[in-house]
Amino acid sequence: MQWIKLTDRMPNPDEHGRVLIYTEGHDFNGEQVFDVQAETLNECFYADPEDQPEECKVASHWMPHPSNNGSPNWTGEQKAANALHDLMDALPTGTQTSMTVFRPEVNGQQVGAVKALLMADNSDDLRAAQWVISHGSAKRGVGDE
C-alpha cells in the first residue's frame, strides 16, 4: 500500500470505512500516523468545520486501512494494523489516540525508529504524552537532592 496525497484524492467513505492518515510537524511533534474514519477527513461532514479533529485538518496523506482489503495473507504490518483497529474500536467514545514515531539515541547515535500507540482522555493529555516522548521527561537525569 502507498500513501495518497489528500490534495490528489480524498478517500471514499463507502469504499474505506477507516483509513490511516499521515501528518508531520504541527502540534504533533514529528511524524504521526492516525487511524480515523474516512468521513472525518471531509470538513463538510461537520455542522461546524471547527469540530473536525485537528489531526484530520493537518493530514497530508492517507492510505486504505489494511483491514479493509480483505487479504487473507496478512503481513506483520497488516496484522498489527488490524490489532490496532480492534483496540480502537474497543476504546470508550471520546478517547484520543495516535501512533507516534520517535527515534531514540544511544550514546549520541540514533538507533532506529520506534512506534508507540498513545491513548488519552483528551487531546491536551495526548499532546503532553507526545511532548514527553519527543523531549524527554523533566525528571530524567535529575539526581536525588
Short mmCIF file of C-alpha atoms in Angstrom, two decimals:
data_model
loop_
_atom_site.label_atom_id
_atom_site.label_comp_id
_atom_site.label_asym_id
_atom_site.label_seq_id
_atom_site.Cartn_x
_atom_site.Cartn_y
_atom_site.Cartn_z
CA MET A 1 0.00 0.00 0.00
CA GLN A 2 1.15 3.51 -0.75
CA TRP A 3 0.33 6.86 0.76
CA ILE A 4 -2.03 9.03 -1.33
CA LYS A 5 -1.85 12.82 -1.13
CA LEU A 6 -5.09 14.30 0.15
CA THR A 7 -4.69 17.03 -2.46
CA ASP A 8 -4.75 14.32 -5.17
CA ARG A 9 -7.69 12.28 -3.90
CA MET A 10 -9.83 12.03 -0.78
CA PRO A 11 -10.88 8.58 0.45
CA ASN A 12 -14.40 7.47 -0.42
CA PRO A 13 -16.10 6.52 2.89
CA ASP A 14 -18.28 3.99 1.03
CA GLU A 15 -15.13 2.12 -0.04
CA HIS A 16 -12.96 2.75 3.01
CA GLY A 17 -14.66 2.94 6.40
CA ARG A 18 -11.38 3.61 8.20
CA VAL A 19 -8.13 4.95 6.82
CA LEU A 20 -4.66 5.69 8.09
CA ILE A 21 -3.61 9.34 7.84
CA TYR A 22 -0.16 10.87 7.99
CA THR A 23 0.87 14.19 9.50
CA GLU A 24 4.27 15.74 10.08
CA GLY A 25 5.04 18.67 12.33
CA HIS A 26 2.21 20.88 13.60
CA ASP A 27 1.38 20.22 17.25
CA PHE A 28 2.16 16.54 16.94
CA ASN A 29 5.98 16.77 17.17
CA GLY A 30 7.21 14.87 14.15
CA GLU A 31 5.72 12.13 12.03
CA GLN A 32 2.38 10.75 13.13
CA VAL A 33 0.03 8.09 11.81
CA PHE A 34 -3.59 8.17 12.92
CA ASP A 35 -6.36 5.60 12.41
CA VAL A 36 -9.55 7.55 11.60
CA GLN A 37 -12.93 7.15 9.96
CA ALA A 38 -12.63 8.24 6.32
CA GLU A 39 -15.58 10.62 6.59
CA THR A 40 -13.78 12.67 9.28
CA LEU A 41 -11.34 13.95 6.62
CA ASN A 42 -14.16 15.88 4.96
CA GLU A 43 -14.82 19.11 6.86
CA CYS A 44 -18.31 19.20 5.28
CA PHE A 45 -19.14 16.17 7.46
CA TYR A 46 -19.36 18.55 10.45
CA ALA A 47 -22.06 21.13 11.18
CA ASP A 48 -19.20 23.44 12.16
CA PRO A 49 -15.87 22.79 10.34
CA GLU A 50 -14.07 23.73 13.57
CA ASP A 51 -15.40 20.46 15.06
CA GLN A 52 -13.19 18.45 12.71
CA PRO A 53 -10.35 16.74 14.67
CA GLU A 54 -7.08 18.65 14.42
CA GLU A 55 -5.20 15.64 13.06
CA CYS A 56 -7.66 15.47 10.13
CA LYS A 57 -7.24 19.19 9.42
CA VAL A 58 -3.47 18.92 9.12
CA ALA A 59 -3.17 15.47 7.49
CA SER A 60 -1.26 15.44 4.21
CA HIS A 61 -1.60 11.79 3.10
CA TRP A 62 -3.89 8.79 3.58
CA MET A 63 -3.94 5.10 2.76
CA PRO A 64 -6.65 2.46 2.94
CA HIS A 65 -6.72 0.77 6.31
CA PRO A 66 -5.07 -2.64 5.91
CA SER A 67 -8.12 -4.37 7.41
CA ASN A 68 -10.26 -3.03 4.52
CA ASN A 69 -8.56 -5.01 1.79
CA GLY A 70 -9.83 -8.46 2.82
CA SER A 71 -6.47 -10.08 2.13
CA PRO A 72 -6.14 -13.50 3.79
CA ASN A 73 -2.31 -13.33 3.68
CA TRP A 74 -1.66 -10.56 6.20
CA THR A 75 1.82 -9.12 6.53
CA GLY A 76 3.12 -8.40 10.01
CA GLU A 77 2.35 -4.71 9.49
CA GLN A 78 -1.22 -5.51 8.42
CA LYS A 79 -1.74 -7.78 11.42
CA ALA A 80 -0.51 -5.01 13.70
CA ALA A 81 -2.83 -2.52 11.98
CA ASN A 82 -5.76 -4.92 12.42
CA ALA A 83 -4.97 -5.33 16.11
CA LEU A 84 -4.79 -1.54 16.43
CA HIS A 85 -8.15 -1.20 14.66
CA ASP A 86 -9.74 -3.73 17.04
CA LEU A 87 -8.25 -1.93 20.03
CA MET A 88 -9.50 1.44 18.83
CA ASP A 89 -13.00 0.06 18.29
CA ALA A 90 -12.99 -1.20 21.89
CA LEU A 91 -11.94 2.13 23.41
CA PRO A 92 -14.57 4.30 25.11
CA THR A 93 -16.07 7.03 22.93
CA GLY A 94 -14.05 10.22 23.15
CA THR A 95 -10.69 8.56 23.85
CA GLN A 96 -7.96 10.39 21.95
CA THR A 97 -5.40 8.17 20.22
CA SER A 98 -2.41 8.50 17.95
CA MET A 99 0.52 6.46 16.77
CA THR A 100 3.73 8.36 17.30
CA VAL A 101 7.15 7.62 15.88
CA PHE A 102 10.23 8.56 17.82
CA ARG A 103 13.92 7.98 17.22
CA PRO A 104 15.79 7.22 20.41
CA GLU A 105 19.51 7.85 20.77
CA VAL A 106 22.06 5.67 22.49
CA ASN A 107 25.43 7.25 23.20
CA GLY A 108 24.55 10.13 20.89
CA GLN A 109 23.62 7.89 17.94
CA GLN A 110 20.14 7.26 16.57
CA VAL A 111 19.21 3.61 16.94
CA GLY A 112 16.19 3.47 14.62
CA ALA A 113 12.54 4.35 14.86
CA VAL A 114 10.10 3.17 17.49
CA LYS A 115 6.32 3.38 17.13
CA ALA A 116 4.13 3.90 20.17
CA LEU A 117 0.36 3.97 20.49
CA LEU A 118 -0.75 6.77 22.77
CA MET A 119 -4.18 6.98 24.38
CA ALA A 120 -5.64 9.76 26.48
CA ASP A 121 -8.98 11.10 27.66
CA ASN A 122 -8.45 14.41 25.85
CA SER A 123 -6.25 15.99 23.20
CA ASP A 124 -4.27 18.07 25.73
CA ASP A 125 -3.19 14.94 27.61
CA LEU A 126 -2.34 13.28 24.31
CA ARG A 127 -0.15 16.21 23.26
CA ALA A 128 1.55 16.13 26.66
CA ALA A 129 2.40 12.45 26.20
CA GLN A 130 3.73 13.15 22.71
CA TRP A 131 5.84 16.00 24.06
CA VAL A 132 7.37 13.76 26.74
CA ILE A 133 8.29 11.18 24.10
CA SER A 134 9.84 13.86 21.87
CA HIS A 135 11.64 15.87 24.55
CA GLY A 136 12.09 13.51 27.46
CA SER A 137 10.77 13.75 30.95
CA ALA A 138 11.76 16.78 33.00
CA LYS A 139 12.81 14.33 35.74
CA ARG A 140 15.26 12.39 33.57
CA GLY A 141 18.83 12.97 34.62
CA VAL A 142 17.87 14.73 37.82
CA GLY A 143 19.70 13.28 40.78
CA ASP A 144 18.30 12.87 44.27
CA GLU A 145 18.73 16.07 46.18
#
